[in-house]
Amino acid sequence: MGGASGVDTEAAAAFARMSNLVVLSFPRIEMVQHSSGERKKKPVGLQRGWQNVTQSRLRAGDTAFQVLTGERSGVTVLDFGDRKVYGDFAARFPMIAGQPTVETRKGFHVYFTYNPEATMHGLTKIDVQNDGQCVYYPPTKYIMDGATVEYKWVRKGPLAPLPAGLVEHLWSLAPSRARTTRTTNPTNV
């Protein structure tokens, strides 16, 4: 099922099927200038209403993929936008290093089983991707400054829960305005 670009959509689907992830494909990612001056990735051709899709939709020839995070796919993803921040977290919480992990241009996406408590926002160089969100997924490729950037698996394996200590640490880093959105779930200890 590879397209003209040589991307094999079946490769994107293999781990998704094993983990029951909802993965969507789309033609490509473009870099656009954000109003802040920062360059951002923009998915081109991503279907409208993607947040409501309940099963994977992969099209031959597409070169970009995203996995829906949160309850829909059963995953919470820690999106480390900096390798040093990832290293600091991995040193403090060693089990991170054993989780399914995707290498990104600036850092790593680390996959865990879905945790509805992990809803913090506004962290520095780490995003918690959960309900109603997504992350780009291997073998997504895009061009930035003339070079090809590719999302690659560093480690595959079974998903484990976010350790309670890690969730508490993330909450302690969240700005006070983000802390008020925290829900309590006594069954998720």
mmCIF file of N, CA and C in Angstrom, residues 125-188:
data_model
loop_
_atom_site.group_PDB
_atom_site.id
_atom_site.type_symbol
_atom_site.label_atom_id
_atom_site.label_comp_id
_atom_site.label_asym_id
_atom_site.label_seq_id
_atom_site.Cartn_x
_atom_site.Cartn_y
_atom_site.Cartn_z
ATOM 1 N N LYS A 125 7.946 22.922 27.570
ATOM 2 C CA LYS A 125 8.625 21.933 26.735
ATOM 3 C C LYS A 125 8.128 20.506 26.922
ATOM 4 N N ILE A 126 6.921 20.373 27.455
ATOM 5 C CA ILE A 126 6.250 19.082 27.515
ATOM 6 C C ILE A 126 4.751 19.335 27.398
ATOM 7 N N ASP A 127 4.119 18.590 26.506
ATOM 8 C CA ASP A 127 2.672 18.670 26.346
ATOM 9 C C ASP A 127 2.088 17.320 26.704
ATOM 10 N N VAL A 128 0.973 17.334 27.388
ATOM 11 C CA VAL A 128 0.248 16.108 27.692
ATOM 12 C C VAL A 128 -0.881 16.027 26.674
ATOM 13 N N GLN A 129 -0.790 15.064 25.777
ATOM 14 C CA GLN A 129 -1.786 14.913 24.711
ATOM 15 C C GLN A 129 -2.797 13.871 25.158
ATOM 16 N N ASN A 130 -4.054 14.305 25.266
ATOM 17 C CA ASN A 130 -5.089 13.436 25.810
ATOM 18 C C ASN A 130 -6.379 13.647 25.030
ATOM 19 N N ASP A 131 -7.519 13.606 25.678
ATOM 20 C CA ASP A 131 -8.812 13.661 24.993
ATOM 21 C C ASP A 131 -8.913 14.829 24.016
ATOM 22 N N GLY A 132 -9.385 14.531 22.794
ATOM 23 C CA GLY A 132 -9.610 15.551 21.779
ATOM 24 C C GLY A 132 -8.347 16.085 21.136
ATOM 25 N N GLN A 133 -7.220 15.411 21.345
ATOM 26 C CA GLN A 133 -5.964 15.868 20.781
ATOM 27 C C GLN A 133 -5.349 14.764 19.929
ATOM 28 N N CYS A 134 -4.189 15.059 19.365
ATOM 29 C CA CYS A 134 -3.520 14.077 18.511
ATOM 30 C C CYS A 134 -2.020 14.315 18.540
ATOM 31 N N VAL A 135 -1.283 13.313 18.080
ATOM 32 C CA VAL A 135 0.153 13.457 17.847
ATOM 33 C C VAL A 135 0.456 12.868 16.477
ATOM 34 N N TYR A 136 1.478 13.420 15.815
ATOM 35 C CA TYR A 136 1.916 12.824 14.561
ATOM 36 C C TYR A 136 2.531 11.472 14.872
ATOM 37 N N TYR A 137 2.463 10.574 13.903
ATOM 38 C CA TYR A 137 2.711 9.154 14.123
ATOM 39 C C TYR A 137 3.603 8.602 13.006
ATOM 40 N N PRO A 138 4.514 7.686 13.321
ATOM 41 C CA PRO A 138 5.372 7.105 12.271
ATOM 42 C C PRO A 138 4.541 6.399 11.203
ATOM 43 N N PRO A 139 4.961 6.435 9.979
ATOM 44 C CA PRO A 139 6.196 6.998 9.421
ATOM 45 C C PRO A 139 6.019 8.382 8.817
ATOM 46 N N THR A 140 5.341 9.286 9.518
ATOM 47 C CA THR A 140 5.137 10.648 9.022
ATOM 48 C C THR A 140 6.468 11.287 8.649
ATOM 49 N N LYS A 141 6.447 11.969 7.488
ATOM 50 C CA LYS A 141 7.611 12.719 7.014
ATOM 51 C C LYS A 141 7.140 14.097 6.562
ATOM 52 N N TYR A 142 8.010 15.092 6.744
ATOM 53 C CA TYR A 142 7.739 16.423 6.218
ATOM 54 C C TYR A 142 9.070 17.098 5.937
ATOM 55 N N ILE A 143 9.014 18.198 5.167
ATOM 56 C CA ILE A 143 10.222 18.935 4.797
ATOM 57 C C ILE A 143 10.295 20.212 5.622
ATOM 58 N N MET A 144 11.471 20.442 6.226
ATOM 59 C CA MET A 144 11.710 21.681 6.963
ATOM 60 C C MET A 144 13.114 22.155 6.614
ATOM 61 N N ASP A 145 13.201 23.379 6.125
ATOM 62 C CA ASP A 145 14.488 23.965 5.730
ATOM 63 C C ASP A 145 15.247 23.066 4.754
ATOM 64 N N GLY A 146 14.505 22.443 3.845
ATOM 65 C CA GLY A 146 15.113 21.616 2.804
ATOM 66 C C GLY A 146 15.484 20.210 3.236
ATOM 67 N N ALA A 147 15.303 19.876 4.508
ATOM 68 C CA ALA A 147 15.648 18.548 5.009
ATOM 69 C C ALA A 147 14.377 17.770 5.346
ATOM 70 N N THR A 148 14.438 16.461 5.153
ATOM 71 C CA THR A 148 13.312 15.605 5.498
ATOM 72 C C THR A 148 13.357 15.279 6.986
ATOM 73 N N VAL A 149 12.246 15.504 7.649
ATOM 74 C CA VAL A 149 12.091 15.160 9.065
ATOM 75 C C VAL A 149 11.129 13.983 9.118
ATOM 76 N N GLU A 150 11.470 12.978 9.907
ATOM 77 C CA GLU A 150 10.638 11.778 9.983
ATOM 78 C C GLU A 150 10.386 11.391 11.437
ATOM 79 N N TYR A 151 9.156 11.016 11.731
ATOM 80 C CA TYR A 151 8.808 10.461 13.035
ATOM 81 C C TYR A 151 9.158 8.982 12.991
ATOM 82 N N LYS A 152 9.978 8.519 13.949
ATOM 83 C CA LYS A 152 10.465 7.134 13.940
ATOM 84 C C LYS A 152 10.263 6.489 15.303
ATOM 85 N N TRP A 153 9.922 5.205 15.273
ATOM 86 C CA TRP A 153 9.832 4.448 16.515
ATOM 87 C C TRP A 153 11.223 4.256 17.087
ATOM 88 N N VAL A 154 11.397 4.574 18.350
ATOM 89 C CA VAL A 154 12.610 4.274 19.097
ATOM 90 C C VAL A 154 12.390 2.958 19.834
ATOM 91 N N ARG A 155 11.159 2.776 20.317
ATOM 92 C CA ARG A 155 10.823 1.596 21.101
ATOM 93 C C ARG A 155 9.346 1.292 20.927
ATOM 94 N N LYS A 156 9.025 0.028 20.698
ATOM 95 C CA LYS A 156 7.637 -0.427 20.676
ATOM 96 C C LYS A 156 7.460 -1.406 21.824
ATOM 97 N N GLY A 157 6.250 -1.634 22.212
ATOM 98 C CA GLY A 157 5.978 -2.583 23.284
ATOM 99 C C GLY A 157 4.631 -2.303 23.897
ATOM 100 N N PRO A 158 4.300 -3.066 24.929
ATOM 101 C CA PRO A 158 2.999 -2.862 25.582
ATOM 102 C C PRO A 158 2.958 -1.530 26.328
ATOM 103 N N LEU A 159 1.776 -0.977 26.386
ATOM 104 C CA LEU A 159 1.560 0.277 27.107
ATOM 105 C C LEU A 159 1.414 -0.004 28.597
ATOM 106 N N ALA A 160 1.936 0.889 29.409
ATOM 107 C CA ALA A 160 1.785 0.806 30.859
ATOM 108 C C ALA A 160 1.089 2.074 31.336
ATOM 109 N N PRO A 161 0.515 2.036 32.525
ATOM 110 C CA PRO A 161 -0.115 3.248 33.075
ATOM 111 C C PRO A 161 0.926 4.307 33.434
ATOM 112 N N LEU A 162 0.502 5.559 33.392
ATOM 113 C CA LEU A 162 1.329 6.651 33.906
ATOM 114 C C LEU A 162 1.482 6.441 35.411
ATOM 115 N N PRO A 163 2.687 6.420 35.929
ATOM 116 C CA PRO A 163 2.841 6.269 37.382
ATOM 117 C C PRO A 163 2.214 7.456 38.112
ATOM 118 N N ALA A 164 1.588 7.182 39.240
ATOM 119 C CA ALA A 164 0.933 8.239 40.015
ATOM 120 C C ALA A 164 1.911 9.357 40.358
ATOM 121 N N GLY A 165 3.141 9.006 40.690
ATOM 122 C CA GLY A 165 4.143 10.018 41.023
ATOM 123 C C GLY A 165 4.453 10.930 39.849
ATOM 124 N N LEU A 166 4.437 10.380 38.649
ATOM 125 C CA LEU A 166 4.684 11.188 37.455
ATOM 126 C C LEU A 166 3.512 12.131 37.204
ATOM 127 N N VAL A 167 2.289 11.638 37.379
ATOM 128 C CA VAL A 167 1.111 12.494 37.201
ATOM 129 C C VAL A 167 1.154 13.637 38.213
ATOM 130 N N GLU A 168 1.461 13.332 39.453
ATOM 131 C CA GLU A 168 1.547 14.376 40.486
ATOM 132 C C GLU A 168 2.648 15.384 40.157
ATOM 133 N N HIS A 169 3.779 14.898 39.655
ATOM 134 C CA HIS A 169 4.872 15.803 39.287
ATOM 135 C C HIS A 169 4.437 16.740 38.149
ATOM 136 N N LEU A 170 3.757 16.193 37.146
ATOM 137 C CA LEU A 170 3.263 17.031 36.042
ATOM 138 C C LEU A 170 2.295 18.084 36.572
ATOM 139 N N TRP A 171 1.394 17.691 37.486
ATOM 140 C CA TRP A 171 0.457 18.660 38.058
ATOM 141 C C TRP A 171 1.203 19.747 38.812
ATOM 142 N N SER A 172 2.295 19.384 39.483
ATOM 143 C CA SER A 172 3.035 20.397 40.245
ATOM 144 C C SER A 172 3.708 21.414 39.327
ATOM 145 N N LEU A 173 3.953 21.029 38.071
ATOM 146 C CA LEU A 173 4.582 21.931 37.113
ATOM 147 C C LEU A 173 3.585 22.805 36.363
ATOM 148 N N ALA A 174 2.308 22.427 36.423
ATOM 149 C CA ALA A 174 1.274 23.154 35.678
ATOM 150 C C ALA A 174 1.043 24.530 36.299
ATOM 151 N N PRO A 175 0.860 25.543 35.446
ATOM 152 C CA PRO A 175 0.518 26.871 35.975
ATOM 153 C C PRO A 175 -0.742 26.784 36.827
ATOM 154 N N SER A 176 -0.883 27.653 37.794
ATOM 155 C CA SER A 176 -2.013 27.577 38.727
ATOM 156 C C SER A 176 -3.353 27.618 38.001
ATOM 157 N N ARG A 177 -3.466 28.372 36.900
ATOM 158 C CA ARG A 177 -4.742 28.435 36.180
ATOM 159 C C ARG A 177 -5.098 27.084 35.575
ATOM 160 N N ALA A 178 -4.103 26.276 35.211
ATOM 161 C CA ALA A 178 -4.365 24.959 34.630
ATOM 162 C C ALA A 178 -4.732 23.951 35.711
ATOM 163 N N ARG A 179 -4.299 24.174 36.926
ATOM 164 C CA ARG A 179 -4.567 23.224 38.006
ATOM 165 C C ARG A 179 -6.044 23.172 38.358
ATOM 166 N N THR A 180 -6.772 24.230 38.100
ATOM 167 C CA THR A 180 -8.189 24.262 38.468
ATOM 168 C C THR A 180 -9.024 23.352 37.578
ATOM 169 N N THR A 181 -8.478 22.897 36.439
ATOM 170 C CA THR A 181 -9.244 22.026 35.547
ATOM 171 C C THR A 181 -9.107 20.563 35.930
ATOM 172 N N ARG A 182 -8.327 20.265 36.940
ATOM 173 C CA ARG A 182 -8.096 18.889 37.333
ATOM 174 C C ARG A 182 -9.378 18.255 37.836
ATOM 175 N N THR A 183 -9.609 17.025 37.395
ATOM 176 C CA THR A 183 -10.752 16.270 37.879
ATOM 177 C C THR A 183 -10.256 15.242 38.874
ATOM 178 N N THR A 184 -11.146 14.747 39.688
ATOM 179 C CA THR A 184 -10.754 13.692 40.612
ATOM 180 C C THR A 184 -11.412 12.405 40.170
ATOM 181 N N ASN A 185 -10.663 11.337 40.250
ATOM 182 C CA ASN A 185 -11.140 10.031 39.853
ATOM 183 C C ASN A 185 -10.611 9.039 40.878
ATOM 184 N N PRO A 186 -11.382 8.748 41.927
ATOM 185 C CA PRO A 186 -10.870 7.921 42.994
ATOM 186 C C PRO A 186 -10.515 6.499 42.565
ATOM 187 N N THR A 187 -11.006 6.036 41.428
ATOM 188 C CA THR A 187 -10.656 4.683 40.988
ATOM 189 C C THR A 187 -9.327 4.660 40.258
ATOM 190 N N ASN A 188 -8.763 5.829 39.936
ATOM 191 C CA ASN A 188 -7.497 5.891 39.201
ATOM 192 C C ASN A 188 -6.387 6.355 40.148
#
